[in-house]
XYZ file of C-alpha atoms in Angstrom:
539
model
C 0.000 0.000 0.000
C 1.380 3.390 -0.992
C -0.155 6.601 0.365
C 0.488 10.346 0.082
C -0.448 12.621 2.971
C -0.275 15.790 0.867
C -3.276 15.145 -1.342
C -3.882 13.335 -4.665
C -0.299 13.035 -5.804
C 0.694 10.215 -8.199
C 4.345 10.985 -8.935
C 6.845 8.438 -7.665
C 8.565 11.053 -5.497
C 5.291 11.793 -3.655
C 4.448 8.217 -2.702
C 5.076 6.969 0.844
C 4.944 3.378 2.033
C 2.332 2.931 4.755
C 4.189 -0.057 6.106
C 7.268 2.067 6.811
C 5.360 5.178 7.986
C 6.158 6.275 11.558
C 2.465 7.142 12.048
C -0.451 4.710 12.337
C -2.293 4.669 8.978
C -5.761 3.256 8.248
C -7.174 2.904 4.729
C -10.956 3.078 4.235
C -12.958 2.622 1.064
C -15.318 5.101 -0.547
C -18.132 3.901 1.724
C -16.095 4.505 4.887
C -15.377 0.831 5.596
C -11.883 -0.009 6.868
C -9.725 -1.882 4.360
C -6.210 -1.990 5.695
C -4.053 -0.698 8.552
C -0.317 -0.741 8.977
C 1.314 -2.405 11.957
C 1.417 0.811 13.982
C -2.303 1.355 13.488
C -3.232 -2.226 14.447
C -1.086 -1.903 17.556
C -2.828 1.335 18.538
C -6.285 -0.075 17.800
C -5.460 -3.361 19.525
C -6.396 -5.426 16.456
C -4.264 -8.380 15.410
C -3.372 -8.963 11.755
C -5.756 -11.933 11.566
C -8.648 -10.007 13.151
C -11.231 -7.883 11.415
C -10.378 -4.203 11.462
C -12.824 -2.082 13.484
C -12.547 1.704 13.728
C -13.238 3.703 16.906
C -16.672 5.289 16.919
C -15.356 8.857 16.570
C -13.193 7.889 13.581
C -15.965 5.883 11.895
C -18.308 8.874 12.190
C -15.689 11.097 10.566
C -15.268 8.739 7.585
C -18.533 9.837 5.968
C -18.334 9.234 2.195
C -17.510 12.470 0.423
C -17.315 14.478 3.660
C -14.306 13.136 5.517
C -12.893 15.664 7.957
C -10.198 15.739 10.592
C -11.241 14.468 13.981
C -9.822 13.478 17.336
C -10.755 11.123 20.105
C -9.718 8.529 22.621
C -8.309 5.106 21.863
C -8.062 3.288 25.152
C -6.282 5.632 27.533
C -4.579 7.558 24.721
C -5.699 10.498 22.543
C -5.230 10.717 18.773
C -6.064 13.158 16.016
C -6.941 11.694 12.582
C -6.125 13.526 9.333
C -7.642 12.302 6.037
C -5.807 12.068 2.689
C -7.993 11.355 -0.383
C -6.601 8.697 -2.754
C -7.393 7.623 -6.298
C -10.456 5.436 -6.525
C -12.314 7.245 -3.720
C -10.348 5.646 -0.936
C -9.124 7.671 2.063
C -6.042 7.229 4.173
C -6.341 8.290 7.807
C -3.107 9.341 9.492
C -3.293 9.025 13.278
C -1.170 11.398 15.344
C -0.965 10.799 19.095
C -1.804 13.845 21.230
C -1.851 12.294 24.688
C 1.151 14.206 26.035
C -0.020 17.390 24.363
C -3.454 17.141 25.900
C -2.009 16.434 29.346
C 0.282 19.438 28.986
C -2.597 21.647 27.835
C -4.749 20.412 30.706
C -2.011 21.109 33.228
C -1.433 24.547 31.742
C -5.157 25.311 31.897
C -5.276 24.065 35.492
C -2.205 26.132 36.389
C -3.757 29.234 34.862
C -6.966 28.591 36.762
C -5.049 28.192 40.024
C -3.073 31.360 39.353
C -6.243 33.277 38.569
C -7.836 32.013 41.786
C -4.810 32.989 43.893
C -4.748 36.476 42.369
C -8.463 36.920 43.030
C -8.081 35.550 46.552
C -5.172 37.895 47.330
C -7.146 40.905 46.133
C -10.243 39.890 48.093
C -8.345 39.084 51.287
C -6.402 42.342 51.287
C -9.560 44.419 50.777
C -10.211 44.492 54.521
C -8.111 45.008 57.652
C -10.847 43.635 59.909
C -9.747 40.319 61.431
C -13.251 38.849 61.725
C -14.021 39.724 58.099
C -10.663 38.267 56.971
C -11.473 34.971 58.694
C -14.915 34.847 57.087
C -13.492 35.643 53.638
C -10.846 32.941 54.029
C -13.450 30.327 54.950
C -15.765 31.346 52.105
C -13.067 31.310 49.390
C -11.685 27.988 50.605
C -15.092 26.307 50.623
C -15.963 27.719 47.206
C -12.750 26.868 45.364
C -10.871 24.205 47.333
C -13.318 22.001 49.222
C -16.945 21.427 50.161
C -16.614 23.138 53.565
C -13.872 25.033 55.383
C -13.045 25.963 58.973
C -10.678 28.806 59.905
C -9.326 28.825 63.466
C -7.340 31.758 64.847
C -5.133 31.790 67.934
C -6.472 33.639 70.941
C -5.584 34.671 74.475
C -8.374 32.595 76.020
C -8.946 28.863 75.848
C -11.860 29.322 73.456
C -10.263 30.010 70.087
C -12.277 32.077 67.560
C -13.307 30.288 64.396
C -15.220 30.866 61.160
C -17.031 28.082 59.288
C -18.305 28.053 55.710
C -20.583 25.067 55.125
C -21.450 23.191 51.925
C -24.251 25.669 51.227
C -21.863 28.661 51.296
C -23.219 29.987 54.605
C -20.530 31.504 56.854
C -20.950 31.426 60.633
C -18.795 32.547 63.565
C -18.116 30.770 66.804
C -15.411 29.624 69.170
C -13.567 26.376 69.697
C -14.497 25.006 73.098
C -12.520 21.764 72.765
C -8.797 21.141 72.680
C -7.269 21.432 69.166
C -5.634 18.038 69.728
C -8.989 16.399 68.920
C -8.149 17.006 65.231
C -4.955 15.362 63.949
C -2.444 17.990 62.874
C -4.493 20.969 64.134
C -2.315 21.714 67.162
C 0.791 21.650 64.969
C -0.870 23.880 62.340
C -1.829 26.477 64.973
C 1.820 26.555 66.025
C 2.977 27.066 62.427
C 4.440 23.623 61.773
C 4.278 22.141 58.227
C 0.943 20.495 57.380
C 0.208 16.792 57.480
C -0.588 15.163 54.099
C -4.335 14.640 53.744
C -3.848 10.903 53.406
C -2.495 10.821 56.968
C -5.690 12.261 58.433
C -8.437 9.727 59.005
C -11.833 11.329 58.206
C -13.376 9.119 60.865
C -11.349 10.968 63.513
C -12.800 14.373 62.658
C -14.881 15.543 65.657
C -18.532 16.444 65.218
C -18.014 20.130 66.056
C -15.910 20.598 62.920
C -18.441 19.093 60.492
C -21.230 21.519 59.450
C -24.775 20.416 60.145
C -26.210 18.413 57.239
C -22.799 17.933 55.607
C -22.926 14.144 55.667
C -19.998 11.719 55.812
C -16.524 13.219 55.432
C -14.333 11.663 52.748
C -11.134 13.695 52.951
C -9.606 16.239 55.353
C -6.753 18.680 54.857
C -5.212 20.709 57.693
C -2.806 23.542 56.856
C -1.224 26.353 58.889
C -1.946 29.995 58.087
C 1.544 31.539 58.137
C 1.692 35.037 59.613
C 4.401 37.635 60.099
C 6.798 35.631 62.246
C 4.029 33.789 64.127
C 1.149 31.593 63.027
C -2.052 33.422 62.085
C -4.152 30.284 62.604
C -5.112 27.103 60.796
C -7.245 26.186 57.785
C -9.214 22.925 57.710
C -10.705 21.761 54.394
C -13.437 19.117 54.268
C -14.633 17.126 51.295
C -17.720 14.966 51.155
C -17.316 11.216 50.862
C -18.931 11.297 47.397
C -16.219 13.598 46.018
C -12.608 12.739 45.130
C -10.014 12.912 47.880
C -7.453 15.710 47.897
C -4.619 15.191 45.444
C -1.081 16.370 46.111
C -1.585 19.163 43.570
C -4.760 20.314 45.321
C -3.032 20.223 48.688
C -0.236 22.384 47.279
C -2.832 24.875 46.016
C -4.402 24.873 49.470
C -1.047 25.699 51.066
C -0.448 28.551 48.603
C -3.886 29.936 49.423
C -3.262 29.487 53.151
C -0.051 31.527 52.881
C -1.969 34.449 51.366
C -4.828 34.129 53.840
C -2.384 33.965 56.744
C -0.632 37.125 55.592
C -3.979 38.940 55.323
C -5.142 37.765 58.757
C -1.798 38.640 60.316
C -1.965 42.143 58.804
C -5.531 42.541 60.109
C -4.488 41.426 63.598
C -1.505 43.802 63.586
C -3.733 46.656 62.429
C -6.244 45.911 65.203
C -3.491 45.944 67.833
C -2.002 49.173 66.500
C -5.457 50.752 66.298
C -6.132 49.853 69.931
C -2.780 51.354 70.962
C -3.475 54.466 68.900
C -6.876 54.937 70.519
C -5.346 54.712 73.990
C -2.684 57.272 73.080
C -5.219 59.530 71.374
C -7.300 59.671 74.521
C -4.284 61.237 76.208
C -3.605 63.663 73.341
C -7.129 64.789 72.451
C -8.416 67.971 74.109
C -10.678 67.283 77.103
C -14.326 68.185 77.460
C -14.578 71.331 79.589
C -17.612 72.084 81.769
C -18.593 74.358 84.649
C -16.434 73.975 87.739
C -17.360 75.584 91.063
C -19.317 78.388 89.488
C -16.846 79.106 86.671
C -17.874 78.083 83.177
C -15.218 76.659 80.828
C -15.516 75.629 77.171
C -12.960 74.659 74.542
C -12.850 73.893 70.853
C -10.181 72.547 68.518
C -9.725 72.125 64.766
C -6.634 70.392 63.366
C -4.799 71.768 60.345
C -5.859 68.712 58.334
C -9.503 67.631 58.402
C -8.446 63.948 58.442
C -6.360 64.473 61.599
C -7.592 64.537 65.175
C -4.511 65.894 66.878
C -1.973 68.611 66.227
C 0.082 71.368 67.800
C -2.646 73.412 69.558
C -3.990 72.307 72.914
C -5.927 73.284 76.019
C -6.567 71.653 79.362
C -8.017 72.247 82.806
C -7.404 71.017 86.356
C -9.837 71.690 89.211
C -8.335 72.447 92.598
C -8.367 69.775 95.264
C -10.117 72.002 97.808
C -13.435 73.771 97.424
C -12.043 77.309 97.657
C -9.025 76.715 95.412
C -8.423 78.035 91.929
C -9.219 76.022 88.812
C -6.079 75.885 86.683
C -6.607 76.145 82.900
C -4.213 76.562 80.004
C -4.136 77.009 76.249
C -1.075 76.824 74.032
C 0.528 76.234 70.654
C 3.731 74.322 69.841
C 5.848 74.740 66.738
C 5.035 72.336 63.922
C 1.993 70.330 62.936
C 0.731 66.780 62.934
C 1.889 63.882 65.073
C 5.271 65.262 66.164
C 3.634 68.461 67.381
C 0.913 66.436 69.120
C 3.554 64.425 70.994
C 5.039 67.654 72.323
C 1.609 68.941 73.342
C 1.095 65.716 75.266
C 4.422 66.216 77.012
C 3.524 69.791 77.955
C 0.048 68.830 79.170
C 1.434 66.007 81.314
C 4.086 68.305 82.776
C 1.534 70.993 83.593
C -0.767 68.373 85.091
C 2.042 67.463 87.470
C 2.707 71.141 88.196
C -0.886 72.281 88.699
C -0.516 71.922 92.467
C 1.902 74.881 92.386
C -0.263 76.837 89.940
C -0.580 79.633 92.457
C 2.787 80.842 91.150
C 2.524 81.123 87.358
C 6.122 82.268 86.992
C 7.382 79.150 88.747
C 5.202 76.913 86.570
C 6.536 78.509 83.385
C 10.145 78.253 84.564
C 9.805 74.554 85.411
C 8.085 73.834 82.083
C 10.774 75.774 80.218
C 13.521 73.761 81.938
C 11.740 70.527 81.032
C 11.545 71.381 77.329
C 15.157 72.586 77.180
C 16.384 69.338 78.749
C 14.587 67.145 76.212
C 16.334 65.253 73.418
C 15.705 65.649 69.708
C 15.290 68.829 67.672
C 14.549 72.000 69.607
C 10.863 72.900 69.646
C 9.267 75.835 71.378
C 5.750 76.655 72.496
C 3.557 79.618 73.380
C 1.229 79.386 76.322
C -1.406 81.150 78.441
C -2.032 80.082 82.030
C -5.315 80.952 83.727
C -6.270 80.458 87.369
C -9.988 81.070 88.040
C -11.993 81.338 91.269
C -15.618 82.270 91.928
C -15.921 85.191 94.332
C -19.557 85.955 95.020
C -21.247 86.505 91.666
C -17.985 87.409 89.929
C -15.032 85.348 88.721
C -11.471 86.401 89.431
C -8.860 85.403 86.834
C -5.083 85.447 87.017
C -3.578 85.298 83.492
C 0.038 84.731 82.506
C 1.139 84.735 78.875
C 4.350 83.218 77.470
C 4.769 84.450 73.914
C 1.101 83.813 73.182
C -1.629 86.025 71.641
C -3.140 88.251 74.308
C -6.283 86.961 76.088
C -9.392 88.999 75.233
C -11.975 90.112 77.772
C -15.592 90.483 76.545
C -17.586 92.814 78.797
C -21.371 92.825 79.204
C -21.725 95.913 77.010
C -19.818 94.272 74.155
C -16.545 96.069 74.752
C -13.476 93.904 74.065
C -10.346 94.488 76.157
C -6.888 92.975 76.018
C -5.516 91.495 79.221
C -2.330 93.167 80.408
C -0.053 90.130 80.228
C 2.889 89.114 78.067
C 6.026 86.950 78.198
C 8.712 85.042 76.331
C 8.508 81.719 74.479
C 8.679 78.384 76.258
C 11.593 76.120 75.333
C 13.591 78.759 73.425
C 15.618 80.672 76.057
C 17.139 79.656 79.399
C 15.166 82.330 81.280
C 11.438 83.021 81.192
C 9.997 86.526 81.488
C 6.258 86.772 82.094
C 3.841 89.317 83.542
C 0.688 88.124 85.315
C -2.541 90.102 84.987
C -5.563 89.925 87.272
C -9.014 90.292 85.673
C -12.453 90.323 87.283
C -15.428 89.028 85.287
C -18.969 90.022 86.152
C -21.894 87.678 85.337
C -22.209 87.304 81.569
C -18.625 88.430 80.875
C -15.999 86.179 79.312
C -12.271 85.755 78.816
C -11.363 84.282 75.421
C -8.045 82.505 74.839
C -7.098 81.574 71.289
C -4.132 80.427 69.215
C -2.763 82.324 66.235
C -4.544 79.844 63.981
C -7.601 82.112 64.354
C -6.092 85.525 63.588
C -3.642 84.204 60.957
C -6.254 82.154 59.103
C -6.163 83.115 55.414
C -9.305 83.283 53.339
C -11.977 85.781 52.417
C -12.896 86.677 48.860
C -9.306 86.637 47.631
C -8.460 83.538 49.604
C -5.182 84.929 51.006
C -6.297 87.656 53.441
C -5.636 87.034 57.153
C -8.630 87.073 59.486
C -6.780 89.431 61.801
C -7.335 90.766 65.294
C -9.804 93.494 64.275
C -12.263 91.006 62.790
C -11.922 88.847 65.899
C -12.638 91.845 68.130
C -15.760 92.730 66.111
C -16.903 89.135 66.284
C -16.494 88.993 70.059
C -18.389 92.255 70.497
C -21.472 90.333 69.422
C -20.757 87.553 71.934
C -21.503 89.634 75.021
C -23.552 87.687 77.551
C -23.196 84.382 75.688
C -22.348 81.148 77.533
C -18.782 79.918 77.166
C -19.694 77.093 74.778
C -21.575 79.475 72.476
C -18.614 81.877 72.356
C -16.229 79.069 71.351
C -18.623 77.731 68.732
C -19.079 81.167 67.180
C -15.320 81.757 66.876
C -14.769 78.336 65.290
C -17.626 78.796 62.832
C -16.454 82.276 61.826
C -12.906 81.057 61.203
C -14.158 78.065 59.231
C -16.316 80.286 57.009
C -13.398 82.659 56.463
C -11.010 79.831 55.511
C -13.481 78.024 53.266
C -11.751 75.162 51.486
C -8.280 76.646 51.921
C -5.459 75.324 54.087
C -4.966 76.572 57.640
C -3.003 76.086 60.814
C -4.264 74.320 63.925
C -6.940 76.310 65.756
C -7.766 76.190 69.472
C -10.175 78.406 71.439
C -11.090 78.495 75.116
C -13.696 80.646 76.832
C -13.937 81.264 80.599
C -17.112 83.006 81.747
C -18.880 84.101 84.862
C -22.309 82.548 84.282
C -25.469 84.496 84.938
C -26.901 81.578 86.977
C -26.207 81.000 90.665
C -23.133 79.214 91.918
C -23.683 75.435 91.693
C -22.431 74.906 95.234
C -25.135 77.285 96.496
C -27.747 74.574 95.930
C -26.624 71.943 98.403
C -23.032 72.815 99.244
C -21.481 70.285 96.868
C -19.590 70.617 93.607
C -21.427 69.009 90.732
C -19.432 70.241 87.753
C -16.036 68.854 86.809
C -13.832 68.196 83.801
C -14.408 65.054 81.836
C -11.984 63.754 79.232
């Protein structure tokens, strides 16, 4: 038999011997019936020389008379593609080319691409949240959807009851805690400690405790336990469950599970670290944020603060207050501004506030307080930073309030009288933390009911805005504003100053702003009711 795979070619140079062809060749007649096959073809088809030649179903269906076309299919456990070559007399020669290895390679490549796509999607989904509970739920849901029939995520905890998230075979995620010892599941204790996982074939599904199997799941056929690697420590463990009706985990699937667990562990570890840092930040912020000021022993206090950046809560302006230990003592209040902005400035404000809190017992001598604070700042390490400050000691005397004011390089306190007149307190002084010696002059002011003393930082008067957007608010505008605040409660005065400065600034940038108002309220002294002090500062 001589055949030509290139078409109807009859020249001697174009003829090829089927017997010597490296490919299996089958010859069929014009009706599609098999006539001959070379040795390679009979070996592939499993047909001896003495046996009748029978074509595979897929090849027989492709040998339609007059419409033969290339086809492919399985022969036993191997794959072949068949390519027809028309011959003289209406016969057709089918050349069989094995594609088993090619198909396996294509299948593995497709599987690898699918795994890569899943890992990319999982990484993006897991990193979308820094909430630990949500990260655990997302891990369980993705694992159950792509890797198993159900998944359990267990995180380490400080108590004996470890938090866990379960995604069942219906895709429903639930939260709970592990009340039993992890040792009830083979390999779980080791996984929680970050040790390499046990192969799934080493875990007997019959040993899986009932608490780990979702309700209605049915018999477990295969179990995989893998650690969730974190940043230096284990972030938990991932348990994958497959139903008995489904195939057991293969080594390739276990490897995919470990790759996923590494990404999930990193996400959970980042979420845990963020939660810890957030908790620390909140504790520190409570010490740095301005306190809530209220009426103390017949003297009304109010404060307001606006950071230079709307997204920030803290900055370089600050105020504080400390009631006296005895009933007749002075309430010590302060307002100041440190050089710089943002976190570094806020750290310095915290240092100043803590120092003044320790010194408030000697607040009767403002000069001494300023000298001790100045020495503290000069003795500190790091770059030199200075501050401006106003100290105020207030006491109710009858219906009036007596104030002692000491300024250290700060804008002058403003006194708002009942008739709307605005006066400047006669106090001034040098910066804190800049020079070895402090010079300050203390002024004494008496406030009648309805009158107020307003302390403010330069963020108010130096705020730029207006129609042109670059005009400073200035002291004159502040004076005119305060003229209309006569008789107002302290909180209303502060709110009006903050609102006016905000309207002036608009959407422009600005420095930190702090305002404090101290007033002699029109109402009676609180202690006149029953002899007790009801008002106090609350942070």
